[in-house]
PDB file of N, CA and C in Angstrom:
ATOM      1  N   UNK A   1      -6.387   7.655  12.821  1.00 95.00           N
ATOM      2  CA  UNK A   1      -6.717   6.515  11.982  1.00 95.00           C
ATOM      3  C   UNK A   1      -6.763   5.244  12.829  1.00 95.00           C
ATOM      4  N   UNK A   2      -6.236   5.291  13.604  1.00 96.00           N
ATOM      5  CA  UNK A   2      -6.395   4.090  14.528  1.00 96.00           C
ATOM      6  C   UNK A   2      -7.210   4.113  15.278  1.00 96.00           C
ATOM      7  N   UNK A   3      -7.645   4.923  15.788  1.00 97.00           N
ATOM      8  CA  UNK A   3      -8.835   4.689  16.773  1.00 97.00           C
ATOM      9  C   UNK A   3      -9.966   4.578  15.638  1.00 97.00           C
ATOM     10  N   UNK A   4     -10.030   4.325  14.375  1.00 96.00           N
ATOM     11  CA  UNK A   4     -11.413   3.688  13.583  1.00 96.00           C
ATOM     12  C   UNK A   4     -11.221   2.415  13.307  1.00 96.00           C
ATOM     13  N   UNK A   5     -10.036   1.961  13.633  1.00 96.00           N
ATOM     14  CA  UNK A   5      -9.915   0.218  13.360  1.00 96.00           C
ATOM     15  C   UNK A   5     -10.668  -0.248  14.799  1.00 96.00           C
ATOM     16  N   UNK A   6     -11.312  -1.613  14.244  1.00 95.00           N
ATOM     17  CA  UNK A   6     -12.031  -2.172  15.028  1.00 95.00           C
ATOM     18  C   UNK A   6     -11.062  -3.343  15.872  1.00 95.00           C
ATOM     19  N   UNK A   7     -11.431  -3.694  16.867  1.00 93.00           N
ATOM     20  CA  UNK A   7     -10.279  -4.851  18.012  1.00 93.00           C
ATOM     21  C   UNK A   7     -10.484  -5.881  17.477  1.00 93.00           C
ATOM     22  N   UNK A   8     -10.816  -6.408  15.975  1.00 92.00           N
ATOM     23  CA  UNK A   8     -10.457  -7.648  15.812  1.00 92.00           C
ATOM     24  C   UNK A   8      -8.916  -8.595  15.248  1.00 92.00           C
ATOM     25  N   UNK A   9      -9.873  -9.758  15.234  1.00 92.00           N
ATOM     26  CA  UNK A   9      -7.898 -10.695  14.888  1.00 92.00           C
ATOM     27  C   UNK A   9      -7.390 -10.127  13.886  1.00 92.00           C
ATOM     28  N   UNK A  10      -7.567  -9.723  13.100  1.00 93.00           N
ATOM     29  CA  UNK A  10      -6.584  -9.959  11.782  1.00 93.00           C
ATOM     30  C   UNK A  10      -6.952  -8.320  11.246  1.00 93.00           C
ATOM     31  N   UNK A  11      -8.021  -8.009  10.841  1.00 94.00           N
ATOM     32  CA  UNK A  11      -7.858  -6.524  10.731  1.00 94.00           C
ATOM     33  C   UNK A  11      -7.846  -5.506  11.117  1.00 94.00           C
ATOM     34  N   UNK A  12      -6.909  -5.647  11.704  1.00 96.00           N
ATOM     35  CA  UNK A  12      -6.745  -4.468  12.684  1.00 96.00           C
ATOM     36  C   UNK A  12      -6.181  -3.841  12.343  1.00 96.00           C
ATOM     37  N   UNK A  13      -5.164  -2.036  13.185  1.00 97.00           N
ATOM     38  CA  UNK A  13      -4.199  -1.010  13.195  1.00 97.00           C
ATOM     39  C   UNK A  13      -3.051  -1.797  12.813  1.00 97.00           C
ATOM     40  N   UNK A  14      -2.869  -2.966  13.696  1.00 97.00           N
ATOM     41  CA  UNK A  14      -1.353  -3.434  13.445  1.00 97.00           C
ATOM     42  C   UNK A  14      -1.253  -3.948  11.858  1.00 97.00           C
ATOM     43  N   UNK A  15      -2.360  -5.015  11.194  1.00 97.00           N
ATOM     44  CA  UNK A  15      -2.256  -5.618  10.034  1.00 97.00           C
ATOM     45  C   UNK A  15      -1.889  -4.285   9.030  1.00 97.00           C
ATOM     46  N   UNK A  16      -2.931  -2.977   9.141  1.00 97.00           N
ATOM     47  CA  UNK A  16      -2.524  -2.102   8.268  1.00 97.00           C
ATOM     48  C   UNK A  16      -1.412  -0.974   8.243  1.00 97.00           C
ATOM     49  N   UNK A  17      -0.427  -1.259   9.373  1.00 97.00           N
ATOM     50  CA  UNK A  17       0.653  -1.059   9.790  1.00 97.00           C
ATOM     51  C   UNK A  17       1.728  -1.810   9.159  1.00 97.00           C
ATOM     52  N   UNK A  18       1.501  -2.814   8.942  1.00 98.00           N
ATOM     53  CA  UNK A  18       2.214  -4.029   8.032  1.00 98.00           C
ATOM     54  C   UNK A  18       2.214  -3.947   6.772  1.00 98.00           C
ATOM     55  N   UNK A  19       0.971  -3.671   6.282  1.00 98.00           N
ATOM     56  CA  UNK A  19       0.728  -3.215   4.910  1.00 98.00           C
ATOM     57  C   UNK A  19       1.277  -1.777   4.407  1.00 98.00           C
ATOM     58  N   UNK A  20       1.116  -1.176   5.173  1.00 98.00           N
ATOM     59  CA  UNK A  20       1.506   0.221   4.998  1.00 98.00           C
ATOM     60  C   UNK A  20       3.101   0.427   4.841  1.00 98.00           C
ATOM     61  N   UNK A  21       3.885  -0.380   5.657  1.00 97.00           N
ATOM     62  CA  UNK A  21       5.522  -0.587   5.739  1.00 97.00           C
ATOM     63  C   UNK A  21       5.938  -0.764   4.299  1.00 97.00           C
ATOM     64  N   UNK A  22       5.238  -2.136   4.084  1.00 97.00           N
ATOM     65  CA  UNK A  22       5.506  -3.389   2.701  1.00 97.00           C
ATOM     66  C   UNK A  22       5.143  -2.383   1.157  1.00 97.00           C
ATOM     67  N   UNK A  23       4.132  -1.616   1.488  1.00 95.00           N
ATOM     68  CA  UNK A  23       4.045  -0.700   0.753  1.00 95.00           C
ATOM     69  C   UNK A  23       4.894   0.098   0.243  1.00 95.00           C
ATOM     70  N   UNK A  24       5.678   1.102   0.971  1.00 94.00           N
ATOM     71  CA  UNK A  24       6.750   1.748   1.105  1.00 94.00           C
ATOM     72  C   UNK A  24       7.675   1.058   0.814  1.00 94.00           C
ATOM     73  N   UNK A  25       8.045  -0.047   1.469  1.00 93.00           N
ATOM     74  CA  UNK A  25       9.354  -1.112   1.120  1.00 93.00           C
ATOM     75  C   UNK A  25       9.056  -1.092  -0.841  1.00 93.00           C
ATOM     76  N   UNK A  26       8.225  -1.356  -1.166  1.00 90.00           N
ATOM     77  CA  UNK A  26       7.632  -2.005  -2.606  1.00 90.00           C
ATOM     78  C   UNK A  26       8.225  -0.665  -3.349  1.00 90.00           C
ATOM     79  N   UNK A  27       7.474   0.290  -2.781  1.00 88.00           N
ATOM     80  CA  UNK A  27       7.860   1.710  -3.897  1.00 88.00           C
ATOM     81  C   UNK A  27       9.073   1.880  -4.150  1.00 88.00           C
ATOM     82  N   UNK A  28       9.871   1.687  -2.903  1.00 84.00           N
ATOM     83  CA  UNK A  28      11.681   2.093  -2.608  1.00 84.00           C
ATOM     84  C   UNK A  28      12.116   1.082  -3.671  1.00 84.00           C
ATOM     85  N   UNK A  29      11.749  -0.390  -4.156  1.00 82.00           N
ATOM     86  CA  UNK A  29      12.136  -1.223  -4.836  1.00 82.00           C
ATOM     87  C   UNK A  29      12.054  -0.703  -6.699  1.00 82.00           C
ATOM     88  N   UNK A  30      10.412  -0.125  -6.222  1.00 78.00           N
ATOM     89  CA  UNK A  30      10.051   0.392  -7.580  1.00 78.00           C
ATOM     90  C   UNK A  30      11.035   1.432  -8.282  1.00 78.00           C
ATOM     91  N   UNK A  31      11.322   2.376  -7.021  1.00 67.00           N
ATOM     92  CA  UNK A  31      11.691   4.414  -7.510  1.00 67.00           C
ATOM     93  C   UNK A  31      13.535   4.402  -7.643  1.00 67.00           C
ATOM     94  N   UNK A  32      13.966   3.402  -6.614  1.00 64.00           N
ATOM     95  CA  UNK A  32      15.429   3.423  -6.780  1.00 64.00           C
ATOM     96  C   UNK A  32      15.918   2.773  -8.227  1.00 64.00           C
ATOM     97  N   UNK A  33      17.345   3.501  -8.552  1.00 60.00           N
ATOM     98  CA  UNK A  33      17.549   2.646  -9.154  1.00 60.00           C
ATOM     99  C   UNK A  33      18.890   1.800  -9.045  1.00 60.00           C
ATOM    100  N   UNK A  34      18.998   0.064  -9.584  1.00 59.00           N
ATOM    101  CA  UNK A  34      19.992  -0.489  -9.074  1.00 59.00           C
ATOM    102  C   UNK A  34      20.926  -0.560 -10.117  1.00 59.00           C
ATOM    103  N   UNK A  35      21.951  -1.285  -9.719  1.00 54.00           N
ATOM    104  CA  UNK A  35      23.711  -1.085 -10.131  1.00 54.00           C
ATOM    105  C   UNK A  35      23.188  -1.574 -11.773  1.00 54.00           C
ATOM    106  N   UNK A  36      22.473  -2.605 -11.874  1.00 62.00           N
ATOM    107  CA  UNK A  36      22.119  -2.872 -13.423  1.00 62.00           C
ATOM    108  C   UNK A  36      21.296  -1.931 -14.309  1.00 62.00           C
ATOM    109  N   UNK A  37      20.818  -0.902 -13.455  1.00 60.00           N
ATOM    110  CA  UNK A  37      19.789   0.120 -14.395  1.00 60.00           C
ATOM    111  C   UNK A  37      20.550   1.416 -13.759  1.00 60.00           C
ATOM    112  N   UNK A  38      21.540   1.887 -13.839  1.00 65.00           N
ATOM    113  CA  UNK A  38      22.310   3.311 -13.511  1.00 65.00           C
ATOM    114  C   UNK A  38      22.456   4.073 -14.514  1.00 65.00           C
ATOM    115  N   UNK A  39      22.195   3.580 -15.725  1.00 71.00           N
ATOM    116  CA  UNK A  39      22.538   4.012 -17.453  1.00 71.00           C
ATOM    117  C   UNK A  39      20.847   4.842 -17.640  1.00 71.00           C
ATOM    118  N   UNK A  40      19.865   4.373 -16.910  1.00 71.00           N
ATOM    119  CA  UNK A  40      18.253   4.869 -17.360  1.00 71.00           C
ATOM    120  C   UNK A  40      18.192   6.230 -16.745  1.00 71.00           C
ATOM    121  N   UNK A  41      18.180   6.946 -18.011  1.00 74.00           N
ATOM    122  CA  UNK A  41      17.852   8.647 -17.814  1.00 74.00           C
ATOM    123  C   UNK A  41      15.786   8.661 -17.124  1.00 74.00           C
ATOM    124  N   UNK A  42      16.268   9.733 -16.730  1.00 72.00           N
ATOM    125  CA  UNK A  42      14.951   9.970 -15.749  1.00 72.00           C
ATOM    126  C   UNK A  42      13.531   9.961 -16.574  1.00 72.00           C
ATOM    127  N   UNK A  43      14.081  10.113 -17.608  1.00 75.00           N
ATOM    128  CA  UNK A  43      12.549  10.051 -18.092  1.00 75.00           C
ATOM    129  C   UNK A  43      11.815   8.828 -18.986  1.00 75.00           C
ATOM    130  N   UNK A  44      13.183   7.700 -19.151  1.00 75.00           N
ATOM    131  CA  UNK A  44      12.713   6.323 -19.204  1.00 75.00           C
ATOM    132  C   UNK A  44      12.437   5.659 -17.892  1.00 75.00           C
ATOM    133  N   UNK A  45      13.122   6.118 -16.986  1.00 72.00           N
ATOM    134  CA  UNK A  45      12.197   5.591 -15.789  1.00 72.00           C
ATOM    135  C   UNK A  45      11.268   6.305 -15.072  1.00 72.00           C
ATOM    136  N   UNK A  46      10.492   7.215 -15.492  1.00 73.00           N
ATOM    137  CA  UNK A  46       9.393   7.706 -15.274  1.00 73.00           C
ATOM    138  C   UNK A  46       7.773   6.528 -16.194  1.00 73.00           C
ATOM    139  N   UNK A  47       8.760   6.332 -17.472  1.00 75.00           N
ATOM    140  CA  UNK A  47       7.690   5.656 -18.395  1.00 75.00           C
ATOM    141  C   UNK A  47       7.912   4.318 -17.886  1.00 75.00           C
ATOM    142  N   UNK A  48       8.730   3.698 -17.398  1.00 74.00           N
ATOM    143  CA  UNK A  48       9.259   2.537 -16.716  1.00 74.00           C
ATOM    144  C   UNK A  48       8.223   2.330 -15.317  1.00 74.00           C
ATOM    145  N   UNK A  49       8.321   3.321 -14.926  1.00 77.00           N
ATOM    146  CA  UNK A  49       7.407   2.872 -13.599  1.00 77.00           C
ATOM    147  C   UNK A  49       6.142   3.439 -13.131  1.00 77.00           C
ATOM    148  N   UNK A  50       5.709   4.000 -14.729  1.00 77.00           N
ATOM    149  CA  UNK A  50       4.299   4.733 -14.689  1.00 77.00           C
ATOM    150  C   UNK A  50       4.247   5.783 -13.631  1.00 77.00           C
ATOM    151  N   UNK A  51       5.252   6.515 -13.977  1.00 78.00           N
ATOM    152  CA  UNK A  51       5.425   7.996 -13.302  1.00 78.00           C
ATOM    153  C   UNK A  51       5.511   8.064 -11.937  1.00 78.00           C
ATOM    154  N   UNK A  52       5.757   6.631 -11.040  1.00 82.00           N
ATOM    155  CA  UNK A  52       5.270   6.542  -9.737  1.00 82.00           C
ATOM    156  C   UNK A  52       6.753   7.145  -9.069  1.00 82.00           C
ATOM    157  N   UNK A  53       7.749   7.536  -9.947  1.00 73.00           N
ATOM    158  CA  UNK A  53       9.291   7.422  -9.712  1.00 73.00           C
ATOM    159  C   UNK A  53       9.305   9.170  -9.652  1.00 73.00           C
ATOM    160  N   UNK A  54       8.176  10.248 -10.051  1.00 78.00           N
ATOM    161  CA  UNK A  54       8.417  11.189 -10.235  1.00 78.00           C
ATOM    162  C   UNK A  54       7.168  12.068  -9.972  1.00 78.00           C
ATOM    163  N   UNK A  55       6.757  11.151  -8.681  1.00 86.00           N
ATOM    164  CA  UNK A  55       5.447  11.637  -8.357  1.00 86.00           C
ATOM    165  C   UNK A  55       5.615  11.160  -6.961  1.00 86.00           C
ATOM    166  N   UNK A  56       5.662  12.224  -6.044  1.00 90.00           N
ATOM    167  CA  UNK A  56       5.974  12.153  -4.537  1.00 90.00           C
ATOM    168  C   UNK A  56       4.193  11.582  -3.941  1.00 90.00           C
ATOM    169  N   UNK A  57       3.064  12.573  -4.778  1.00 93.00           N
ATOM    170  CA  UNK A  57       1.945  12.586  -4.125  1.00 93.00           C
ATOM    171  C   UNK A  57       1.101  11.226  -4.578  1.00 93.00           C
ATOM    172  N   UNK A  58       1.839  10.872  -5.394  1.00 91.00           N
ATOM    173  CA  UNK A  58       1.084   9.189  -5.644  1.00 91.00           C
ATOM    174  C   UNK A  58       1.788   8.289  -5.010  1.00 91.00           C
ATOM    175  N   UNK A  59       2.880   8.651  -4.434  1.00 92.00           N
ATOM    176  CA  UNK A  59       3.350   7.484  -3.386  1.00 92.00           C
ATOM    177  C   UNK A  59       3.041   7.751  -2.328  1.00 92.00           C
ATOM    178  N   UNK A  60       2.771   9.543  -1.415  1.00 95.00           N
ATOM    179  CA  UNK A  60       1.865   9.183  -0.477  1.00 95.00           C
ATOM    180  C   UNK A  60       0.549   8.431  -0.669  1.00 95.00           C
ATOM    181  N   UNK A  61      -0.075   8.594  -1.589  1.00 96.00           N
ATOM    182  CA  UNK A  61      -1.765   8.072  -1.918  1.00 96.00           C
ATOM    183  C   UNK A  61      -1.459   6.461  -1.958  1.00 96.00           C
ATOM    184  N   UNK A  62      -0.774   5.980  -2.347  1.00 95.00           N
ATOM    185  CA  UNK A  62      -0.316   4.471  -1.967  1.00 95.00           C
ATOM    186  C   UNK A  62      -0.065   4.458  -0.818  1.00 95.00           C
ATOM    187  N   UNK A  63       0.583   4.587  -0.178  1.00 96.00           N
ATOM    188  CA  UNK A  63       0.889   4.408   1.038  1.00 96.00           C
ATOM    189  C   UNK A  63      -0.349   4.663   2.156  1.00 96.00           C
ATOM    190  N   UNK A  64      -0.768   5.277   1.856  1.00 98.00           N
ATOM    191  CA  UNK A  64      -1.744   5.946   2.976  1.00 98.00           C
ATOM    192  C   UNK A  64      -3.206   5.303   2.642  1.00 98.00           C
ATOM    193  N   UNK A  65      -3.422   4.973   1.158  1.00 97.00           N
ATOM    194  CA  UNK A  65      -4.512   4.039   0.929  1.00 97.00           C
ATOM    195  C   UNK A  65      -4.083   2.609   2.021  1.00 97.00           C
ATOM    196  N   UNK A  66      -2.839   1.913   1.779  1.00 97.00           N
ATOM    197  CA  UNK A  66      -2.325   0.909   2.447  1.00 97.00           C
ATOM    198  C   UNK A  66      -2.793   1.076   4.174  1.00 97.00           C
ATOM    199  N   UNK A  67      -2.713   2.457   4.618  1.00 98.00           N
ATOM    200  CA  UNK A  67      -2.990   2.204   5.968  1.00 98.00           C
ATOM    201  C   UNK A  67      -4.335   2.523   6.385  1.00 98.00           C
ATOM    202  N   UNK A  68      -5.508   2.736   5.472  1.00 98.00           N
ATOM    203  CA  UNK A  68      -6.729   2.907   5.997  1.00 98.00           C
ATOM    204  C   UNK A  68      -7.406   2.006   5.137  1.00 98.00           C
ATOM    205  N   UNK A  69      -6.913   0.860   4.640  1.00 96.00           N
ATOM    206  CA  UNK A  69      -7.860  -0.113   3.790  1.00 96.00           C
ATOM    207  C   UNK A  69      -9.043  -0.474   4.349  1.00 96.00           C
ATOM    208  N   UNK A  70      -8.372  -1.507   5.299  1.00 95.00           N
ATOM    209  CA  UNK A  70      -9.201  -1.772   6.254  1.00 95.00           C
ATOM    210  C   UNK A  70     -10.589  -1.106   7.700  1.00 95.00           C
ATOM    211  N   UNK A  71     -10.285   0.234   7.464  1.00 97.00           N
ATOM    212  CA  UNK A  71     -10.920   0.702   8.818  1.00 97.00           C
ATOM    213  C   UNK A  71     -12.335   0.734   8.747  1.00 97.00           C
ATOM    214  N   UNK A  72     -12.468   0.087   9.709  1.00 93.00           N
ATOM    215  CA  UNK A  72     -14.258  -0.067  10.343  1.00 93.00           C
ATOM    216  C   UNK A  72     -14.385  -1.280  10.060  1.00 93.00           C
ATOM    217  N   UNK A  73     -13.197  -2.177   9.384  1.00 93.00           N
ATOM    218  CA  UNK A  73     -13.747  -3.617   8.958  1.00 93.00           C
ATOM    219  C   UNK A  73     -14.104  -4.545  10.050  1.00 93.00           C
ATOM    220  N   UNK A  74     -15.750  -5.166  10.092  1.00 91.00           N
ATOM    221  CA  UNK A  74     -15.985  -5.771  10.559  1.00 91.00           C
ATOM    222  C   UNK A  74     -15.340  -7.062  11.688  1.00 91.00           C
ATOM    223  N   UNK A  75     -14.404  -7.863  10.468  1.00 91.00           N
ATOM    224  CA  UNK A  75     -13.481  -8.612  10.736  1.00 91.00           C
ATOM    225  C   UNK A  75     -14.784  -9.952  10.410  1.00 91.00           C
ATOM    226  N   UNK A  76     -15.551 -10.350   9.817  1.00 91.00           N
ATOM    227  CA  UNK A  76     -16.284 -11.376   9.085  1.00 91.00           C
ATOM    228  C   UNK A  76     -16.347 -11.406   7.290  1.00 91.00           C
ATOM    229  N   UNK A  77     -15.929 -12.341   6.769  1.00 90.00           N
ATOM    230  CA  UNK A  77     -16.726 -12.390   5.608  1.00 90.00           C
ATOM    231  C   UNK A  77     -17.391 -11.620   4.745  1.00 90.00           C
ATOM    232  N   UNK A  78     -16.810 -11.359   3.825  1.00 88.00           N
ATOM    233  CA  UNK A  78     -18.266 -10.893   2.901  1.00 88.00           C
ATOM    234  C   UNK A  78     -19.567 -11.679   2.753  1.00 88.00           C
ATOM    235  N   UNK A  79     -19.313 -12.917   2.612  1.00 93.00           N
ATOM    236  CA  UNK A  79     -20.298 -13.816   3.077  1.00 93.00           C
ATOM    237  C   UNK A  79     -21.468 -13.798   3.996  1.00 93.00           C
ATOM    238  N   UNK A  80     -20.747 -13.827   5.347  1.00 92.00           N
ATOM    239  CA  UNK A  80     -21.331 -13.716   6.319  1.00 92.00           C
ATOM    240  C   UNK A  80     -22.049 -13.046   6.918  1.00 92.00           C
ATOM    241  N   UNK A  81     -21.540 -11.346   5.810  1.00 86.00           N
ATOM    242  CA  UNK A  81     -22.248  -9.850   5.953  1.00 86.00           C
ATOM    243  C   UNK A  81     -23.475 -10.363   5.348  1.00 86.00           C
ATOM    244  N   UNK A  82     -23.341 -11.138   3.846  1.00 92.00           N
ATOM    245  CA  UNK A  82     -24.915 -11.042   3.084  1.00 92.00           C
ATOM    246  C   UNK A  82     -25.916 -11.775   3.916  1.00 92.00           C
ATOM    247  N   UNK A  83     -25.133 -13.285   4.795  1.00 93.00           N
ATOM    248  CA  UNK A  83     -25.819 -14.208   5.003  1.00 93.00           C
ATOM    249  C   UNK A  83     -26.677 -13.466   6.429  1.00 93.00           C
ATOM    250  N   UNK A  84     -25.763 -12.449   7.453  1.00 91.00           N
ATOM    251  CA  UNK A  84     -27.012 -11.940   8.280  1.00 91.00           C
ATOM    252  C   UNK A  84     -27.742 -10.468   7.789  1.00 91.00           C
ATOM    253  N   UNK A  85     -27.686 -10.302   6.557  1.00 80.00           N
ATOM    254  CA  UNK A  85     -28.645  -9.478   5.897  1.00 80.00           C
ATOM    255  C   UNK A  85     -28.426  -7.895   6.105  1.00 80.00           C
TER     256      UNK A  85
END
């Protein structure tokens, strides 16, 4: 996957490396549960977090969408794509 990111500033391997982390960080926030929600049986927090809490293969598919968003991106504008045609 990295060798299809292109060498520019900002979208690059590393940016979707970043994204891809924050991603994961986000889910762990989503799937755990904390000292104020220890009482929620598993299957209100399944409906609680739109099943993402009881579904391993939709948190890879998040995650892994997160690290190939970007690949092949130009690194210009949508703009700039229409404006050289």
């Amino acid at each position: 996957i990295a060798s299809m990111y292109r060498d520019n500033p900002f979208h690059n391997f590393e940016h979707a490396s970043h994204v891809s982390m924050n991603t994961n960080k986000l889910l762990k926030r989503v799937t755990i549960r904390d000292a104020d929600n220890e009482d929620i049986n598993d299957s209100d927090l399944h409906q609680y977090t739109y099943g993402i809490t009881s579904d391993p293969l939709t948190q890879f598919t998040l995650v892994f969408c997160a690290l190939v968003h970007d690949v092949d991106h130009a690194g210009v504008s949508n703009f700039q794509l229409i404006k050289e045609g």
